[in-house]
Every structure is written in C-alpha cells, then in structure tokens.
XYZ file of C-alpha atoms in Angstrom:
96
model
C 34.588 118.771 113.196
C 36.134 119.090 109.814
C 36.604 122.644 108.353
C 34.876 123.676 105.191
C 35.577 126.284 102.658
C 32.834 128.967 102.902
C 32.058 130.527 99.154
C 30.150 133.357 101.256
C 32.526 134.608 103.226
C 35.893 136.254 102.581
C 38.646 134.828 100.917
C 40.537 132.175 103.794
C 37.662 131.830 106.039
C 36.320 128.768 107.112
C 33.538 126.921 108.921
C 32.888 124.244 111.216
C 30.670 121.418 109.431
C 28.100 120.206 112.033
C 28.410 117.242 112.712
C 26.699 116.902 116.310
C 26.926 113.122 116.867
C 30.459 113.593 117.565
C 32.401 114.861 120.139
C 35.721 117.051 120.184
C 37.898 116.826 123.411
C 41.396 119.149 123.444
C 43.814 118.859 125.886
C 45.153 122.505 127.169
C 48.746 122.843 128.027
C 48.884 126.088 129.909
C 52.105 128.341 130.162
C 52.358 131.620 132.704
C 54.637 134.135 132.289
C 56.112 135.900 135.625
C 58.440 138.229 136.772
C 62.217 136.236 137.359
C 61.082 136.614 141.318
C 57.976 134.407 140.202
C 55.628 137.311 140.887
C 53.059 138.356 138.604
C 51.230 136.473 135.730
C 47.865 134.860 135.787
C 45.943 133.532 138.554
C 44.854 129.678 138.676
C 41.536 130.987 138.988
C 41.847 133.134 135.457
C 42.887 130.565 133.573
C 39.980 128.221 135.318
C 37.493 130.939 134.032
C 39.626 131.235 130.803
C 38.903 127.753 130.091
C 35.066 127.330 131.149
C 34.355 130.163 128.709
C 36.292 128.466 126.092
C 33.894 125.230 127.217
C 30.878 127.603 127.366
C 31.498 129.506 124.002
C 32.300 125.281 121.893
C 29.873 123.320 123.454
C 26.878 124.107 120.972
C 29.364 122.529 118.633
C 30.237 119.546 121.263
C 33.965 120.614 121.816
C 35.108 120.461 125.008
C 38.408 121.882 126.280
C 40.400 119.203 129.468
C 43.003 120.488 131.355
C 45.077 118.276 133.992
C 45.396 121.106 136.441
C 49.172 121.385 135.868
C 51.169 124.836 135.372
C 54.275 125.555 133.165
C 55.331 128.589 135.242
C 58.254 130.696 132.934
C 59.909 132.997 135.333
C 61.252 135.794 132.839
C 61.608 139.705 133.480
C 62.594 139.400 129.023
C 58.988 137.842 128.790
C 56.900 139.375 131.065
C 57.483 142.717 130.303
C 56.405 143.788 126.546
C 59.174 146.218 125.049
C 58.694 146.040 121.436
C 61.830 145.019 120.836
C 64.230 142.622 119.402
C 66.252 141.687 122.147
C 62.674 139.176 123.277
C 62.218 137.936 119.578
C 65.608 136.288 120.062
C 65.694 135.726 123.683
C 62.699 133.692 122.529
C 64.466 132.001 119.541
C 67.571 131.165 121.365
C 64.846 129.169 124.037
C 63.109 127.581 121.178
C-alpha cells in the first residue's frame, strides 16, 4: 500500500492508502541477541507470538508478515547487555 501525505496530521506523518484488492507479504529476517555462552535472548515461541500480532494488528489492511522459521542467533555479552556506552556503538560499527 502506497503511503500518502496526511494534511491533518502533524508535520512527517503518513498514511496507508487503502487499497484492499491487494495484498502485502514481508519476509521477516529475525536476529537474537544472547549471552557469549548462548544463554539468554528470546524464545522461539516470543518471536512466534511477536509475529502473529504483527499479522493480527496488518491484516485489516491485507499485510501479512512470512517467516521461514530460521534464527540468526548473535552470541555477544557487548550486545546483550545495555551499558549506555560507546564501547557497543563501535563494537557494532566495527561488525557492520
């Protein structure tokens, strides 16, 4: 569904035109971050939920959300823990 400017709303905001003959279908690459001993991170089952909600919450607009079941694990005590800091801004660059 194309975006359209909305004159209403606040400057930068958009809308979905709806266009309900067509259907939207997004592939979902999904990344977990864990603890460098793999421990931690998100279930399988949380990001099953995560992504029927996502399903749930588009499909008045007939968007639909696929996901081949696969799991880009990153095993990272730098990413996994939140510390504000710099030192993961450039860990993170230095991956990139």
């Amino acid at each position: 569904m194309p975006l359209k400017k909305s004159s209403s709303d606040s400057p930068g905001s958009y809308k979905l035109s709806s266009n309900l003959n067509s259907v939207y279908a997004f592939r979902i690459y999904v990344h977990i971050v864990r603890r460098s001993d793999g421990t931690g991170g998100q279930s399988v089952e949380a990001v099953k939920e995560a992504i029927s909600f996502l399903n749930n919450d588009f499909r008045p607009y007939n968007i639909y959300f696929t996901w081949d079941k696969s799991i880009d694990y990153i095993d990272s005590d730098i990413l996994y823990n939140p510390s504000g800091d710099d030192k993961k801004a450039s860990y993170v660059r230095e991956c990139v």
